[in-house]
Amino acid sequence: MRILVCYKTAYDTEYITPDELEALRDGALDLTYFKKIIAQYDEAALEAALRLKEQALAGGEAVFLCALTVGVHEAPFAQDLYALGFDEVALVKTQQQPGCAPEEVARQAAAFFARGGGFDVVLTGRQAPPGESGQVPFLLAEMLGVPCLPNVYDVHYAPGGLRAELLDGGGAMRLGVQGPAVCAMGDAKHPYLRVATLREKLAARGKEAVAIEETPSENRMPVFERERYVYEKPQKHGRMLPGETAREKAEALWQTSIAEWVVE
Amino acid sequence: MKVLLVSQAGAQLAQLCMAAQAAGPSAVQACVLAGREQADVPALAVDKITLLADDGPPLAERYLDTLEALVRQAEAELVLFEDSPLGNALATRLAWRCGGSCALGVKALGKKGAALQVTRSEYGCQLDAQLSCTSAPFFLSIGRDHFEDCQTPGHPSVEHRPLPESGAEWYTDYTYEATDAGRSLRDYDLVFVAGRGLGSKEACRALQALAEKLGAGLGATRPVVLNAWLPMHCMVGASGEIIAPKSCVTFGVSGCAPLLAGVQRAGHIAAVNTDAQAAMFDHCDVGVQADCNAIIQCLMEGIEGDEKHG
């Protein structure tokens, strides 16, 4: 079984302040001071791939597990991924940061797929910041001529394919998949990537990503150009309720925010 | 501008219909993708409705060829889908096939000269980006609840079109299990939202018990459902429910942007958090700086005390 995971790193802006958001809106914030993380849905895709590998190996099937990222200089977290059990980490080196160009990213991933002799399954996150276009997995599936499973919650190895569970808002779809397919991981059952042990990290020391030259291409889809960002600082600043003890504060909360709307 | 609306359910077509009005349409057609039993045709103010009704799985691959033919036949310049896994897949893949442009999760749209201007969230819902494009056809998925439902009734002509028999099946053993979510969170006047700051599944259960006592709905942030403290259907925010209750009380919620996208339409917001610096305090009407679990316990004791004393 050959498994490909496409992943992207992003700046962790979860705790960004309103002042910083205003600066970001105006193009005046240097994000390089923010911590870099693997995009949240891509993290779920990497973990799902490791679980698929374990299940396939337990089923007696040989597995090749590859992680791919598209960027300018480096493949962040490459050594961590080797330590966790990825057989290859590849970086398609682009002239410009692909950023928010979903067609460009999908095209590079499709070219890598073909160059690598094909894969049985491609796992991606359903979207990643900053652009969060959400289009890459679908475009990749179109370019490869394979199905795409959106918003995947969980995947399992099955001989000759896999079984997937997808969420669509109203419920859960479960189905077996035969042949190559793209799985776009959404809010997943296993959302976090495991952490390598010190022994695993030492064994992966010195391993680097395999650099691949980008495939020249021309975009086929017209692009929505960004005119500007819009952001307004929050207008509400909560009035802090008085009270010395939890009981007094609970009483104040009851009076202001709960009592009026209680259903008898 | 000729417009085609594509939706899984007639009810959501009403919002797409209103979104289409923002583009100044010259003609509007609609297409409903539905199971045979739910294949009701909405009486909307559109020229024609094409019904693709069957009982197969709602996967884009089954609809793409038929929809591509419909888009070309209708000479559609703007094609709108609902912001759902299926809608997003169809919008993107049809844009690729038809050489059109695509934007997903659109919150607002309008014409600006020859360009179509759209607004959508970026940076984890923290910034809205205003984008524009001049090359039709445009394929957009429309975010939930950003447009009113269309109230104008109509008498569209209806065409039933069968889906082509698929060739070699790539999927097997398909099953669908509807979520037993009971009453929708959108139907409650009072909603409690559990955040990571509650700290445990047991604390979430205590909040659940309080919500049940008071007839309130119970939502949760993404970390809470990913920790399996509450079920997935409780998730509130950009990738969960967008709610607008009369009062929303958050417990241990830090106030990150994707969650705020889900609760900011509440008429009144209260936040309980131990951290005085929590961003949630900048987005609420009243705040309580205290241990959430102690507040929940006091509220529960107060209710039980009232029950004892009649």
PDB file of C-alpha atoms in Angstrom, chain A residues 13-16 18 21-22 24-25 31 40-41 100 103 107 126 129-136 138-139 141-143 145-151 153 163 166-179 181 186-189 191-192 220-231 234-242 245-247 249-251 253-254 256-258 261-264, chain B residues 8 57-59 61 64 85-86 88-89 92-93 95-97 99-104 112 116-118 120-133 135 138 140 169-179 189-190 192 196 213-215 222-223 226-227 232 235 239 246-247 249 251 254 256 266-270 272 281-290 294-295 298-299 301 303:
ATOM      1  CA  THR A  13      -2.596  32.763  15.185  1.00  0.00           C
ATOM      2  CA  GLU A  14      -5.037  31.247  17.667  1.00  0.00           C
ATOM      3  CA  TYR A  15      -4.115  33.765  20.354  1.00  0.00           C
ATOM      4  CA  ILE A  16      -3.541  36.764  18.086  1.00  0.00           C
ATOM      5  CA  PRO A  18      -7.123  42.568  18.181  1.00  0.00           C
ATOM      6  CA  LEU A  21      -5.260  41.626  13.712  1.00  0.00           C
ATOM      7  CA  GLU A  22      -5.568  45.290  12.780  1.00  0.00           C
ATOM      8  CA  LEU A  24      -2.412  42.024   9.815  1.00  0.00           C
ATOM      9  CA  ARG A  25      -5.410  43.557   8.039  1.00  0.00           C
ATOM     10  CA  LEU A  31       3.997  36.871  11.132  1.00  0.00           C
ATOM     11  CA  GLN A  40      -4.884  21.510  12.028  1.00  0.00           C
ATOM     12  CA  TYR A  41      -6.656  19.343   9.448  1.00  0.00           C
ATOM     13  CA  CYS A 100      -3.317  30.870  -1.405  1.00  0.00           C
ATOM     14  CA  GLU A 103      -4.646  25.138  -8.290  1.00  0.00           C
ATOM     15  CA  ARG A 107      -0.909  20.675  -9.703  1.00  0.00           C
ATOM     16  CA  ARG A 126      -9.806  19.808   4.172  1.00  0.00           C
ATOM     17  CA  PRO A 129      -4.673  28.883   6.660  1.00  0.00           C
ATOM     18  CA  PRO A 130      -4.074  31.572   5.677  1.00  0.00           C
ATOM     19  CA  GLY A 131      -6.250  31.369   2.531  1.00  0.00           C
ATOM     20  CA  GLU A 132      -8.373  28.388   3.609  1.00  0.00           C
ATOM     21  CA  SER A 133      -9.619  27.996   0.058  1.00  0.00           C
ATOM     22  CA  GLY A 134     -10.733  24.412   0.793  1.00  0.00           C
ATOM     23  CA  GLN A 135     -10.238  23.593  -2.903  1.00  0.00           C
ATOM     24  CA  VAL A 136      -6.944  21.657  -3.005  1.00  0.00           C
ATOM     25  CA  PHE A 138     -11.058  18.483  -4.902  1.00  0.00           C
ATOM     26  CA  LEU A 139      -8.742  19.911  -7.560  1.00  0.00           C
ATOM     27  CA  ALA A 141      -8.898  14.539  -7.342  1.00  0.00           C
ATOM     28  CA  GLU A 142      -9.982  16.148 -10.633  1.00  0.00           C
ATOM     29  CA  MET A 143      -6.395  16.287 -11.894  1.00  0.00           C
ATOM     30  CA  GLY A 145      -9.205  11.485 -12.186  1.00  0.00           C
ATOM     31  CA  VAL A 146      -9.980   9.804  -8.862  1.00  0.00           C
ATOM     32  CA  PRO A 147     -12.799  10.208  -6.315  1.00  0.00           C
ATOM     33  CA  CYS A 148     -12.536  12.592  -3.398  1.00  0.00           C
ATOM     34  CA  LEU A 149     -14.007  11.898   0.020  1.00  0.00           C
ATOM     35  CA  PRO A 150     -14.771  15.216   1.749  1.00  0.00           C
ATOM     36  CA  ASN A 151     -14.803  15.912   5.482  1.00  0.00           C
ATOM     37  CA  TYR A 153     -13.824  11.687  10.213  1.00  0.00           C
ATOM     38  CA  ARG A 163     -13.039   2.092   4.829  1.00  0.00           C
ATOM     39  CA  LEU A 166     -17.511  10.979   6.463  1.00  0.00           C
ATOM     40  CA  LEU A 167     -19.555  13.632   8.252  1.00  0.00           C
ATOM     41  CA  ASP A 168     -21.996  15.752   6.256  1.00  0.00           C
ATOM     42  CA  GLY A 169     -23.699  17.814   8.945  1.00  0.00           C
ATOM     43  CA  GLY A 170     -26.766  15.624   9.190  1.00  0.00           C
ATOM     44  CA  GLY A 171     -25.057  12.330   9.926  1.00  0.00           C
ATOM     45  CA  ALA A 172     -22.247   9.932   9.107  1.00  0.00           C
ATOM     46  CA  MET A 173     -21.617   8.154   5.806  1.00  0.00           C
ATOM     47  CA  ARG A 174     -19.629   4.946   5.919  1.00  0.00           C
ATOM     48  CA  LEU A 175     -18.277   3.244   2.829  1.00  0.00           C
ATOM     49  CA  GLY A 176     -15.518   1.037   1.506  1.00  0.00           C
ATOM     50  CA  VAL A 177     -13.232   2.547  -1.129  1.00  0.00           C
ATOM     51  CA  GLN A 178     -11.456   0.601  -3.840  1.00  0.00           C
ATOM     52  CA  GLY A 179      -8.728   2.045  -5.979  1.00  0.00           C
ATOM     53  CA  ALA A 181      -8.847   8.139  -3.805  1.00  0.00           C
ATOM     54  CA  GLY A 186     -12.102  17.238   8.548  1.00  0.00           C
ATOM     55  CA  ASP A 187     -12.852  17.236  12.255  1.00  0.00           C
ATOM     56  CA  ALA A 188     -11.366  13.820  12.780  1.00  0.00           C
ATOM     57  CA  LYS A 189     -11.619  11.106  15.368  1.00  0.00           C
ATOM     58  CA  PRO A 191      -7.177  15.079  15.350  1.00  0.00           C
ATOM     59  CA  TYR A 192      -3.701  15.349  16.829  1.00  0.00           C
ATOM     60  CA  ARG A 220      -6.416  27.121 -15.981  1.00  0.00           C
ATOM     61  CA  MET A 221      -8.860  28.604 -13.497  1.00  0.00           C
ATOM     62  CA  PRO A 222      -9.277  32.385 -13.218  1.00  0.00           C
ATOM     63  CA  VAL A 223      -8.456  33.485  -9.692  1.00  0.00           C
ATOM     64  CA  PHE A 224     -10.425  35.634  -7.270  1.00  0.00           C
ATOM     65  CA  GLU A 225      -7.919  38.413  -6.490  1.00  0.00           C
ATOM     66  CA  ARG A 226      -7.766  39.738  -2.949  1.00  0.00           C
ATOM     67  CA  GLU A 227      -8.676  43.414  -2.804  1.00  0.00           C
ATOM     68  CA  ARG A 228      -8.414  43.949   0.925  1.00  0.00           C
ATOM     69  CA  TYR A 229      -8.920  42.473   4.339  1.00  0.00           C
ATOM     70  CA  VAL A 230     -11.731  43.629   6.574  1.00  0.00           C
ATOM     71  CA  TYR A 231     -11.545  43.564  10.360  1.00  0.00           C
ATOM     72  CA  PRO A 234     -14.646  43.929  18.969  1.00  0.00           C
ATOM     73  CA  GLN A 235     -17.174  46.497  20.103  1.00  0.00           C
ATOM     74  CA  LYS A 236     -18.394  44.606  23.145  1.00  0.00           C
ATOM     75  CA  HIS A 237     -16.281  44.780  26.264  1.00  0.00           C
ATOM     76  CA  GLY A 238     -17.954  42.692  28.894  1.00  0.00           C
ATOM     77  CA  ARG A 239     -19.072  44.368  32.088  1.00  0.00           C
ATOM     78  CA  MET A 240     -17.584  42.248  34.845  1.00  0.00           C
ATOM     79  CA  LEU A 241     -20.233  41.062  37.266  1.00  0.00           C
ATOM     80  CA  PRO A 242     -19.648  41.852  40.944  1.00  0.00           C
ATOM     81  CA  THR A 245     -17.632  34.467  46.204  1.00  0.00           C
ATOM     82  CA  ALA A 246     -18.610  31.980  43.504  1.00  0.00           C
ATOM     83  CA  ARG A 247     -22.130  31.952  44.928  1.00  0.00           C
ATOM     84  CA  LYS A 249     -21.137  35.676  41.077  1.00  0.00           C
ATOM     85  CA  ALA A 250     -23.408  32.779  40.124  1.00  0.00           C
ATOM     86  CA  GLU A 251     -26.370  34.736  41.498  1.00  0.00           C
ATOM     87  CA  LEU A 253     -24.990  35.569  36.301  1.00  0.00           C
ATOM     88  CA  TRP A 254     -28.400  34.038  36.943  1.00  0.00           C
ATOM     89  CA  THR A 256     -28.424  38.996  34.098  1.00  0.00           C
ATOM     90  CA  SER A 257     -28.085  36.123  31.671  1.00  0.00           C
ATOM     91  CA  ILE A 258     -30.146  33.068  32.547  1.00  0.00           C
ATOM     92  CA  TRP A 261     -34.846  32.645  29.325  1.00  0.00           C
ATOM     93  CA  VAL A 262     -35.380  29.582  31.493  1.00  0.00           C
ATOM     94  CA  VAL A 263     -38.014  27.175  30.174  1.00  0.00           C
ATOM     95  CA  GLU A 264     -40.300  26.111  33.014  1.00  0.00           C
TER      96      GLU A 264
ATOM     97  CA  GLN B   8     -29.373  19.122  -1.565  1.00  0.00           C
ATOM     98  CA  PRO B  57     -24.893   8.286  -1.560  1.00  0.00           C
ATOM     99  CA  PRO B  58     -24.522  12.072  -1.759  1.00  0.00           C
ATOM    100  CA  LEU B  59     -21.063  11.970  -3.336  1.00  0.00           C
ATOM    101  CA  GLU B  61     -18.745  11.910  -8.388  1.00  0.00           C
ATOM    102  CA  LEU B  64     -20.647  15.870 -11.695  1.00  0.00           C
ATOM    103  CA  PRO B  85     -18.931  18.988   1.945  1.00  0.00           C
ATOM    104  CA  LEU B  86     -20.956  18.085  -1.155  1.00  0.00           C
ATOM    105  CA  ASN B  88     -17.893  22.606  -1.871  1.00  0.00           C
ATOM    106  CA  ALA B  89     -16.800  19.522  -3.826  1.00  0.00           C
ATOM    107  CA  THR B  92     -14.621  23.344  -7.053  1.00  0.00           C
ATOM    108  CA  ARG B  93     -14.730  20.417  -9.437  1.00  0.00           C
ATOM    109  CA  ALA B  95     -15.191  25.255 -11.813  1.00  0.00           C
ATOM    110  CA  TRP B  96     -12.183  23.176 -12.882  1.00  0.00           C
ATOM    111  CA  ARG B  97     -14.134  21.363 -15.576  1.00  0.00           C
ATOM    112  CA  GLY B  99     -12.666  26.732 -16.689  1.00  0.00           C
ATOM    113  CA  GLY B 100     -14.456  28.972 -14.205  1.00  0.00           C
ATOM    114  CA  SER B 101     -13.413  30.669 -10.982  1.00  0.00           C
ATOM    115  CA  CYS B 102     -14.276  29.378  -7.533  1.00  0.00           C
ATOM    116  CA  ALA B 103     -14.689  30.655  -3.975  1.00  0.00           C
ATOM    117  CA  LEU B 104     -16.060  28.645  -1.060  1.00  0.00           C
ATOM    118  CA  LYS B 112     -18.833  45.862  -9.054  1.00  0.00           C
ATOM    119  CA  LEU B 116     -18.058  39.801  -9.082  1.00  0.00           C
ATOM    120  CA  GLN B 117     -17.028  40.756  -5.575  1.00  0.00           C
ATOM    121  CA  VAL B 118     -17.222  38.237  -2.736  1.00  0.00           C
ATOM    122  CA  ARG B 120     -15.130  35.135   2.789  1.00  0.00           C
ATOM    123  CA  SER B 121     -13.214  34.314   5.959  1.00  0.00           C
ATOM    124  CA  GLU B 122      -9.473  33.677   6.053  1.00  0.00           C
ATOM    125  CA  TYR B 123      -6.885  33.245   8.806  1.00  0.00           C
ATOM    126  CA  GLY B 124      -9.074  30.892  10.816  1.00  0.00           C
ATOM    127  CA  CYS B 125     -12.134  33.150  10.565  1.00  0.00           C
ATOM    128  CA  GLN B 126     -10.149  36.027  12.056  1.00  0.00           C
ATOM    129  CA  LEU B 127     -10.160  38.264   8.980  1.00  0.00           C
ATOM    130  CA  ASP B 128     -12.662  38.688   6.194  1.00  0.00           C
ATOM    131  CA  ALA B 129     -11.115  38.923   2.748  1.00  0.00           C
ATOM    132  CA  GLN B 130     -12.805  40.888  -0.009  1.00  0.00           C
ATOM    133  CA  LEU B 131     -12.039  39.276  -3.345  1.00  0.00           C
ATOM    134  CA  SER B 132     -13.027  39.988  -6.910  1.00  0.00           C
ATOM    135  CA  CYS B 133     -12.883  38.298 -10.269  1.00  0.00           C
ATOM    136  CA  SER B 135     -13.944  35.893 -15.475  1.00  0.00           C
ATOM    137  CA  PHE B 138     -18.281  31.862 -11.163  1.00  0.00           C
ATOM    138  CA  LEU B 140     -19.460  29.793  -5.282  1.00  0.00           C
ATOM    139  CA  GLU B 169     -18.222   1.389  -8.681  1.00  0.00           C
ATOM    140  CA  TRP B 170     -15.338   2.617  -6.599  1.00  0.00           C
ATOM    141  CA  TYR B 171     -17.251   2.432  -3.337  1.00  0.00           C
ATOM    142  CA  THR B 172     -18.835  -0.510  -1.540  1.00  0.00           C
ATOM    143  CA  ASP B 173     -20.963  -1.200   1.535  1.00  0.00           C
ATOM    144  CA  TYR B 174     -22.406   2.299   1.742  1.00  0.00           C
ATOM    145  CA  THR B 175     -24.422   3.096   4.859  1.00  0.00           C
ATOM    146  CA  TYR B 176     -25.758   6.352   6.288  1.00  0.00           C
ATOM    147  CA  GLU B 177     -26.543   7.014   9.914  1.00  0.00           C
ATOM    148  CA  ALA B 178     -28.369  10.244  10.702  1.00  0.00           C
ATOM    149  CA  THR B 179     -27.143  12.023  13.806  1.00  0.00           C
ATOM    150  CA  ASP B 189     -33.537  30.773  23.466  1.00  0.00           C
ATOM    151  CA  LEU B 190     -30.829  29.961  26.007  1.00  0.00           C
ATOM    152  CA  PHE B 192     -24.661  27.134  27.223  1.00  0.00           C
ATOM    153  CA  ARG B 196     -11.731  23.609  27.040  1.00  0.00           C
ATOM    154  CA  LYS B 213     -32.753  21.437  34.215  1.00  0.00           C
ATOM    155  CA  LEU B 214     -33.189  24.875  32.664  1.00  0.00           C
ATOM    156  CA  GLY B 215     -34.406  23.818  29.225  1.00  0.00           C
ATOM    157  CA  ARG B 222     -13.979  22.301  18.824  1.00  0.00           C
ATOM    158  CA  PRO B 223     -11.402  21.185  21.437  1.00  0.00           C
ATOM    159  CA  LEU B 226     -12.264  16.567  19.731  1.00  0.00           C
ATOM    160  CA  ASN B 227     -11.521  15.456  23.297  1.00  0.00           C
ATOM    161  CA  MET B 232     -19.665  16.114  17.572  1.00  0.00           C
ATOM    162  CA  MET B 235     -19.935  21.775  18.055  1.00  0.00           C
ATOM    163  CA  SER B 239     -17.180  24.286  11.382  1.00  0.00           C
ATOM    164  CA  LYS B 246     -31.538  35.214  22.969  1.00  0.00           C
ATOM    165  CA  SER B 247     -28.862  34.467  25.569  1.00  0.00           C
ATOM    166  CA  VAL B 249     -23.452  31.712  28.301  1.00  0.00           C
ATOM    167  CA  PHE B 251     -18.054  28.411  30.250  1.00  0.00           C
ATOM    168  CA  SER B 254     -11.106  31.343  25.417  1.00  0.00           C
ATOM    169  CA  CYS B 256     -10.908  32.204  19.455  1.00  0.00           C
ATOM    170  CA  ALA B 266     -26.647  35.835  20.142  1.00  0.00           C
ATOM    171  CA  GLY B 267     -28.773  38.657  21.564  1.00  0.00           C
ATOM    172  CA  HIS B 268     -26.863  38.583  24.862  1.00  0.00           C
ATOM    173  CA  ILE B 269     -23.527  36.905  25.586  1.00  0.00           C
ATOM    174  CA  ALA B 270     -22.131  36.092  29.027  1.00  0.00           C
ATOM    175  CA  VAL B 272     -17.347  32.702  32.567  1.00  0.00           C
ATOM    176  CA  PHE B 281     -14.376  38.937  27.697  1.00  0.00           C
ATOM    177  CA  ASP B 282     -13.879  41.339  24.742  1.00  0.00           C
ATOM    178  CA  HIS B 283     -16.823  39.797  22.907  1.00  0.00           C
ATOM    179  CA  CYS B 284     -19.456  39.491  25.628  1.00  0.00           C
ATOM    180  CA  ASP B 285     -22.015  41.700  27.346  1.00  0.00           C
ATOM    181  CA  VAL B 286     -21.248  40.483  30.842  1.00  0.00           C
ATOM    182  CA  GLY B 287     -18.285  38.557  32.212  1.00  0.00           C
ATOM    183  CA  VAL B 288     -17.666  36.509  35.313  1.00  0.00           C
ATOM    184  CA  GLN B 289     -14.087  35.897  36.333  1.00  0.00           C
ATOM    185  CA  ALA B 290     -14.384  32.696  38.323  1.00  0.00           C
ATOM    186  CA  ALA B 294     -17.784  26.375  40.963  1.00  0.00           C
ATOM    187  CA  ILE B 295     -20.265  28.601  39.114  1.00  0.00           C
ATOM    188  CA  CYS B 298     -23.637  27.070  42.615  1.00  0.00           C
ATOM    189  CA  LEU B 299     -26.241  27.462  39.854  1.00  0.00           C
ATOM    190  CA  GLU B 301     -27.473  24.130  44.052  1.00  0.00           C
ATOM    191  CA  ILE B 303     -32.038  25.494  41.357  1.00  0.00           C
TER     192      ILE B 303
END
